[in-house]
């Protein structure tokens, strides 16, 4: 799964145990700009470094897996926990070209040479 949004917060990497670390971050997802959603993700182990090249305010595309766990508390109750684990992050190209692909050069052609046709209905066969 993936989701695009604005990076709001990046936490420091937390060393949970000798063999496990995680880093949390929050993006603002505005499918409906009137009611934005604030979605928290986590990156674990070597994926913590995915956030090193980004800062708050960057537009990013987060690829993630949904993880769910069941926990039996000492009193005999059952609780369920969900987490969104990021495994890839890409910068999203903006109109200013600040992330993703570099902006096009003004003298760069917008069409492939040799594919200009006076009549769009002309087929090459």
mmCIF file with all atom_site columns, C-alpha atoms in Angstrom:
data_model
loop_
_atom_site.group_PDB
_atom_site.id
_atom_site.type_symbol
_atom_site.label_atom_id
_atom_site.label_alt_id
_atom_site.label_comp_id
_atom_site.label_asym_id
_atom_site.label_entity_id
_atom_site.label_seq_id
_atom_site.pdbx_PDB_ins_code
_atom_site.Cartn_x
_atom_site.Cartn_y
_atom_site.Cartn_z
_atom_site.occupancy
_atom_site.B_iso_or_equiv
_atom_site.pdbx_formal_charge
_atom_site.auth_seq_id
_atom_site.auth_comp_id
_atom_site.auth_asym_id
_atom_site.auth_atom_id
_atom_site.pdbx_PDB_model_num
ATOM 1   C CA . UNK A 1 1   ? 0.000   0.000   0.000   1.00 0.00 ? 1   UNK A CA 1
ATOM 2   C CA . UNK A 1 2   ? 1.101   3.590   -0.380  1.00 0.00 ? 2   UNK A CA 1
ATOM 3   C CA . UNK A 1 3   ? -0.064  7.064   0.566   1.00 0.00 ? 3   UNK A CA 1
ATOM 4   C CA . UNK A 1 4   ? 1.107   10.569  -0.349  1.00 0.00 ? 4   UNK A CA 1
ATOM 5   C CA . UNK A 1 5   ? 1.180   13.423  2.097   1.00 0.00 ? 5   UNK A CA 1
ATOM 6   C CA . UNK A 1 6   ? 3.137   16.173  3.804   1.00 0.00 ? 6   UNK A CA 1
ATOM 7   C CA . UNK A 1 7   ? 5.722   15.073  6.358   1.00 0.00 ? 7   UNK A CA 1
ATOM 8   C CA . UNK A 1 8   ? 4.836   16.783  9.651   1.00 0.00 ? 8   UNK A CA 1
ATOM 9   C CA . UNK A 1 9   ? 6.978   15.181  12.340  1.00 0.00 ? 9   UNK A CA 1
ATOM 10  C CA . UNK A 1 10  ? 10.007  12.898  12.463  1.00 0.00 ? 10  UNK A CA 1
ATOM 11  C CA . UNK A 1 11  ? 10.989  11.325  15.771  1.00 0.00 ? 11  UNK A CA 1
ATOM 12  C CA . UNK A 1 12  ? 14.489  10.283  16.710  1.00 0.00 ? 12  UNK A CA 1
ATOM 13  C CA . UNK A 1 13  ? 15.366  6.620   16.352  1.00 0.00 ? 13  UNK A CA 1
ATOM 14  C CA . UNK A 1 14  ? 14.477  4.691   19.524  1.00 0.00 ? 14  UNK A CA 1
ATOM 15  C CA . UNK A 1 15  ? 16.631  1.730   20.545  1.00 0.00 ? 15  UNK A CA 1
ATOM 16  C CA . UNK A 1 16  ? 13.928  -0.523  22.031  1.00 0.00 ? 16  UNK A CA 1
ATOM 17  C CA . UNK A 1 17  ? 16.236  -3.464  22.813  1.00 0.00 ? 17  UNK A CA 1
ATOM 18  C CA . UNK A 1 18  ? 19.727  -4.608  21.858  1.00 0.00 ? 18  UNK A CA 1
ATOM 19  C CA . UNK A 1 19  ? 18.366  -6.023  18.622  1.00 0.00 ? 19  UNK A CA 1
ATOM 20  C CA . UNK A 1 20  ? 15.392  -3.774  17.813  1.00 0.00 ? 20  UNK A CA 1
ATOM 21  C CA . UNK A 1 21  ? 15.041  -0.098  16.910  1.00 0.00 ? 21  UNK A CA 1
ATOM 22  C CA . UNK A 1 22  ? 12.241  1.994   15.452  1.00 0.00 ? 22  UNK A CA 1
ATOM 23  C CA . UNK A 1 23  ? 11.553  5.533   14.272  1.00 0.00 ? 23  UNK A CA 1
ATOM 24  C CA . UNK A 1 24  ? 8.115   7.115   14.076  1.00 0.00 ? 24  UNK A CA 1
ATOM 25  C CA . UNK A 1 25  ? 6.866   9.845   11.767  1.00 0.00 ? 25  UNK A CA 1
ATOM 26  C CA . UNK A 1 26  ? 3.574   11.555  10.957  1.00 0.00 ? 26  UNK A CA 1
ATOM 27  C CA . UNK A 1 27  ? 2.229   12.700  7.612   1.00 0.00 ? 27  UNK A CA 1
ATOM 28  C CA . UNK A 1 28  ? -0.725  14.924  6.840   1.00 0.00 ? 28  UNK A CA 1
ATOM 29  C CA . UNK A 1 29  ? -2.935  13.148  4.315   1.00 0.00 ? 29  UNK A CA 1
ATOM 30  C CA . UNK A 1 30  ? -5.409  15.541  2.734   1.00 0.00 ? 30  UNK A CA 1
ATOM 31  C CA . UNK A 1 31  ? -7.631  13.557  0.391   1.00 0.00 ? 31  UNK A CA 1
ATOM 32  C CA . UNK A 1 32  ? -10.264 16.076  1.469   1.00 0.00 ? 32  UNK A CA 1
ATOM 33  C CA . UNK A 1 33  ? -8.307  19.289  2.300   1.00 0.00 ? 33  UNK A CA 1
ATOM 34  C CA . UNK A 1 34  ? -11.142 20.471  4.532   1.00 0.00 ? 34  UNK A CA 1
ATOM 35  C CA . UNK A 1 35  ? -10.595 17.470  6.843   1.00 0.00 ? 35  UNK A CA 1
ATOM 36  C CA . UNK A 1 36  ? -6.927  16.393  6.743   1.00 0.00 ? 36  UNK A CA 1
ATOM 37  C CA . UNK A 1 37  ? -5.918  13.131  8.391   1.00 0.00 ? 37  UNK A CA 1
ATOM 38  C CA . UNK A 1 38  ? -2.776  12.806  10.523  1.00 0.00 ? 38  UNK A CA 1
ATOM 39  C CA . UNK A 1 39  ? -1.304  9.335   10.044  1.00 0.00 ? 39  UNK A CA 1
ATOM 40  C CA . UNK A 1 40  ? 1.515   7.924   12.187  1.00 0.00 ? 40  UNK A CA 1
ATOM 41  C CA . UNK A 1 41  ? 3.939   5.416   10.666  1.00 0.00 ? 41  UNK A CA 1
ATOM 42  C CA . UNK A 1 42  ? 6.922   3.564   12.000  1.00 0.00 ? 42  UNK A CA 1
ATOM 43  C CA . UNK A 1 43  ? 10.123  2.478   10.337  1.00 0.00 ? 43  UNK A CA 1
ATOM 44  C CA . UNK A 1 44  ? 11.970  -0.411  11.963  1.00 0.00 ? 44  UNK A CA 1
ATOM 45  C CA . UNK A 1 45  ? 15.537  -1.700  11.952  1.00 0.00 ? 45  UNK A CA 1
ATOM 46  C CA . UNK A 1 46  ? 17.489  -0.618  8.831   1.00 0.00 ? 46  UNK A CA 1
ATOM 47  C CA . UNK A 1 47  ? 14.408  1.247   7.503   1.00 0.00 ? 47  UNK A CA 1
ATOM 48  C CA . UNK A 1 48  ? 14.911  3.949   10.192  1.00 0.00 ? 48  UNK A CA 1
ATOM 49  C CA . UNK A 1 49  ? 17.442  5.538   7.822   1.00 0.00 ? 49  UNK A CA 1
ATOM 50  C CA . UNK A 1 50  ? 14.730  6.091   5.171   1.00 0.00 ? 50  UNK A CA 1
ATOM 51  C CA . UNK A 1 51  ? 13.862  9.381   6.866   1.00 0.00 ? 51  UNK A CA 1
ATOM 52  C CA . UNK A 1 52  ? 17.407  10.787  6.947   1.00 0.00 ? 52  UNK A CA 1
ATOM 53  C CA . UNK A 1 53  ? 16.984  12.640  3.634   1.00 0.00 ? 53  UNK A CA 1
ATOM 54  C CA . UNK A 1 54  ? 13.658  14.290  4.478   1.00 0.00 ? 54  UNK A CA 1
ATOM 55  C CA . UNK A 1 55  ? 12.525  17.159  6.682   1.00 0.00 ? 55  UNK A CA 1
ATOM 56  C CA . UNK A 1 56  ? 9.255   18.447  8.027   1.00 0.00 ? 56  UNK A CA 1
ATOM 57  C CA . UNK A 1 57  ? 7.176   19.993  5.241   1.00 0.00 ? 57  UNK A CA 1
ATOM 58  C CA . UNK A 1 58  ? 8.420   17.667  2.472   1.00 0.00 ? 58  UNK A CA 1
ATOM 59  C CA . UNK A 1 59  ? 5.825   15.954  0.290   1.00 0.00 ? 59  UNK A CA 1
ATOM 60  C CA . UNK A 1 60  ? 6.466   12.209  0.385   1.00 0.00 ? 60  UNK A CA 1
ATOM 61  C CA . UNK A 1 61  ? 5.025   8.959   -0.896  1.00 0.00 ? 61  UNK A CA 1
ATOM 62  C CA . UNK A 1 62  ? 5.115   6.281   1.815   1.00 0.00 ? 62  UNK A CA 1
ATOM 63  C CA . UNK A 1 63  ? 4.956   2.581   0.929   1.00 0.00 ? 63  UNK A CA 1
ATOM 64  C CA . UNK A 1 64  ? 3.897   0.538   3.939   1.00 0.00 ? 64  UNK A CA 1
ATOM 65  C CA . UNK A 1 65  ? 2.505   -2.694  5.325   1.00 0.00 ? 65  UNK A CA 1
ATOM 66  C CA . UNK A 1 66  ? -0.293  -2.953  7.877   1.00 0.00 ? 66  UNK A CA 1
ATOM 67  C CA . UNK A 1 67  ? 0.728   -5.044  10.872  1.00 0.00 ? 67  UNK A CA 1
ATOM 68  C CA . UNK A 1 68  ? -1.629  -6.319  13.564  1.00 0.00 ? 68  UNK A CA 1
ATOM 69  C CA . UNK A 1 69  ? -0.879  -8.036  16.857  1.00 0.00 ? 69  UNK A CA 1
ATOM 70  C CA . UNK A 1 70  ? -2.875  -9.749  19.554  1.00 0.00 ? 70  UNK A CA 1
ATOM 71  C CA . UNK A 1 71  ? -1.863  -9.378  23.220  1.00 0.00 ? 71  UNK A CA 1
ATOM 72  C CA . UNK A 1 72  ? -3.246  -11.222 26.230  1.00 0.00 ? 72  UNK A CA 1
ATOM 73  C CA . UNK A 1 73  ? -3.003  -8.972  29.282  1.00 0.00 ? 73  UNK A CA 1
ATOM 74  C CA . UNK A 1 74  ? -2.242  -10.465 32.720  1.00 0.00 ? 74  UNK A CA 1
ATOM 75  C CA . UNK A 1 75  ? -5.905  -10.133 33.774  1.00 0.00 ? 75  UNK A CA 1
ATOM 76  C CA . UNK A 1 76  ? -7.023  -12.425 30.951  1.00 0.00 ? 76  UNK A CA 1
ATOM 77  C CA . UNK A 1 77  ? -8.216  -9.700  28.589  1.00 0.00 ? 77  UNK A CA 1
ATOM 78  C CA . UNK A 1 78  ? -7.296  -9.548  24.932  1.00 0.00 ? 78  UNK A CA 1
ATOM 79  C CA . UNK A 1 79  ? -6.098  -6.420  23.170  1.00 0.00 ? 79  UNK A CA 1
ATOM 80  C CA . UNK A 1 80  ? -5.295  -5.833  19.499  1.00 0.00 ? 80  UNK A CA 1
ATOM 81  C CA . UNK A 1 81  ? -2.741  -3.392  18.158  1.00 0.00 ? 81  UNK A CA 1
ATOM 82  C CA . UNK A 1 82  ? -2.180  -2.121  14.628  1.00 0.00 ? 82  UNK A CA 1
ATOM 83  C CA . UNK A 1 83  ? 0.836   -0.391  13.150  1.00 0.00 ? 83  UNK A CA 1
ATOM 84  C CA . UNK A 1 84  ? 1.760   0.994   9.749   1.00 0.00 ? 84  UNK A CA 1
ATOM 85  C CA . UNK A 1 85  ? 5.312   -0.089  8.922   1.00 0.00 ? 85  UNK A CA 1
ATOM 86  C CA . UNK A 1 86  ? 7.021   1.932   6.212   1.00 0.00 ? 86  UNK A CA 1
ATOM 87  C CA . UNK A 1 87  ? 9.421   0.088   3.925   1.00 0.00 ? 87  UNK A CA 1
ATOM 88  C CA . UNK A 1 88  ? 10.025  2.710   1.219   1.00 0.00 ? 88  UNK A CA 1
ATOM 89  C CA . UNK A 1 89  ? 9.751   6.504   1.014   1.00 0.00 ? 89  UNK A CA 1
ATOM 90  C CA . UNK A 1 90  ? 9.948   8.588   -2.164  1.00 0.00 ? 90  UNK A CA 1
ATOM 91  C CA . UNK A 1 91  ? 9.947   12.351  -2.492  1.00 0.00 ? 91  UNK A CA 1
ATOM 92  C CA . UNK A 1 92  ? 6.995   13.723  -4.436  1.00 0.00 ? 92  UNK A CA 1
ATOM 93  C CA . UNK A 1 93  ? 7.720   16.193  -7.226  1.00 0.00 ? 93  UNK A CA 1
ATOM 94  C CA . UNK A 1 94  ? 6.084   19.534  -6.528  1.00 0.00 ? 94  UNK A CA 1
ATOM 95  C CA . UNK A 1 95  ? 5.412   22.434  -8.859  1.00 0.00 ? 95  UNK A CA 1
ATOM 96  C CA . UNK A 1 96  ? 8.680   23.988  -7.672  1.00 0.00 ? 96  UNK A CA 1
ATOM 97  C CA . UNK A 1 97  ? 10.479  20.714  -8.391  1.00 0.00 ? 97  UNK A CA 1
ATOM 98  C CA . UNK A 1 98  ? 11.914  20.454  -4.873  1.00 0.00 ? 98  UNK A CA 1
ATOM 99  C CA . UNK A 1 99  ? 11.665  16.670  -4.679  1.00 0.00 ? 99  UNK A CA 1
ATOM 100 C CA . UNK A 1 100 ? 11.635  13.721  -7.032  1.00 0.00 ? 100 UNK A CA 1
ATOM 101 C CA . UNK A 1 101 ? 12.647  14.356  -10.633 1.00 0.00 ? 101 UNK A CA 1
ATOM 102 C CA . UNK A 1 102 ? 14.480  17.576  -11.504 1.00 0.00 ? 102 UNK A CA 1
ATOM 103 C CA . UNK A 1 103 ? 12.429  20.276  -13.235 1.00 0.00 ? 103 UNK A CA 1
ATOM 104 C CA . UNK A 1 104 ? 12.473  20.337  -17.023 1.00 0.00 ? 104 UNK A CA 1
ATOM 105 C CA . UNK A 1 105 ? 14.880  22.710  -18.698 1.00 0.00 ? 105 UNK A CA 1
ATOM 106 C CA . UNK A 1 106 ? 13.197  25.560  -20.648 1.00 0.00 ? 106 UNK A CA 1
ATOM 107 C CA . UNK A 1 107 ? 15.015  24.572  -23.855 1.00 0.00 ? 107 UNK A CA 1
ATOM 108 C CA . UNK A 1 108 ? 14.186  20.896  -23.445 1.00 0.00 ? 108 UNK A CA 1
ATOM 109 C CA . UNK A 1 109 ? 11.648  19.626  -26.019 1.00 0.00 ? 109 UNK A CA 1
ATOM 110 C CA . UNK A 1 110 ? 8.309   18.519  -24.579 1.00 0.00 ? 110 UNK A CA 1
ATOM 111 C CA . UNK A 1 111 ? 7.637   15.948  -27.302 1.00 0.00 ? 111 UNK A CA 1
ATOM 112 C CA . UNK A 1 112 ? 9.730   13.186  -28.772 1.00 0.00 ? 112 UNK A CA 1
ATOM 113 C CA . UNK A 1 113 ? 11.321  14.225  -32.081 1.00 0.00 ? 113 UNK A CA 1
ATOM 114 C CA . UNK A 1 114 ? 9.819   12.495  -35.099 1.00 0.00 ? 114 UNK A CA 1
ATOM 115 C CA . UNK A 1 115 ? 6.387   12.017  -33.531 1.00 0.00 ? 115 UNK A CA 1
ATOM 116 C CA . UNK A 1 116 ? 4.838   15.281  -34.666 1.00 0.00 ? 116 UNK A CA 1
ATOM 117 C CA . UNK A 1 117 ? 1.823   14.731  -36.900 1.00 0.00 ? 117 UNK A CA 1
ATOM 118 C CA . UNK A 1 118 ? -0.372  17.310  -38.596 1.00 0.00 ? 118 UNK A CA 1
ATOM 119 C CA . UNK A 1 119 ? -3.389  15.053  -38.280 1.00 0.00 ? 119 UNK A CA 1
ATOM 120 C CA . UNK A 1 120 ? -3.754  13.176  -35.005 1.00 0.00 ? 120 UNK A CA 1
ATOM 121 C CA . UNK A 1 121 ? -5.906  10.559  -36.755 1.00 0.00 ? 121 UNK A CA 1
ATOM 122 C CA . UNK A 1 122 ? -3.015  9.489   -39.032 1.00 0.00 ? 122 UNK A CA 1
ATOM 123 C CA . UNK A 1 123 ? -1.920  6.029   -38.039 1.00 0.00 ? 123 UNK A CA 1
ATOM 124 C CA . UNK A 1 124 ? 1.576   4.844   -38.996 1.00 0.00 ? 124 UNK A CA 1
ATOM 125 C CA . UNK A 1 125 ? 0.176   1.671   -40.601 1.00 0.00 ? 125 UNK A CA 1
#
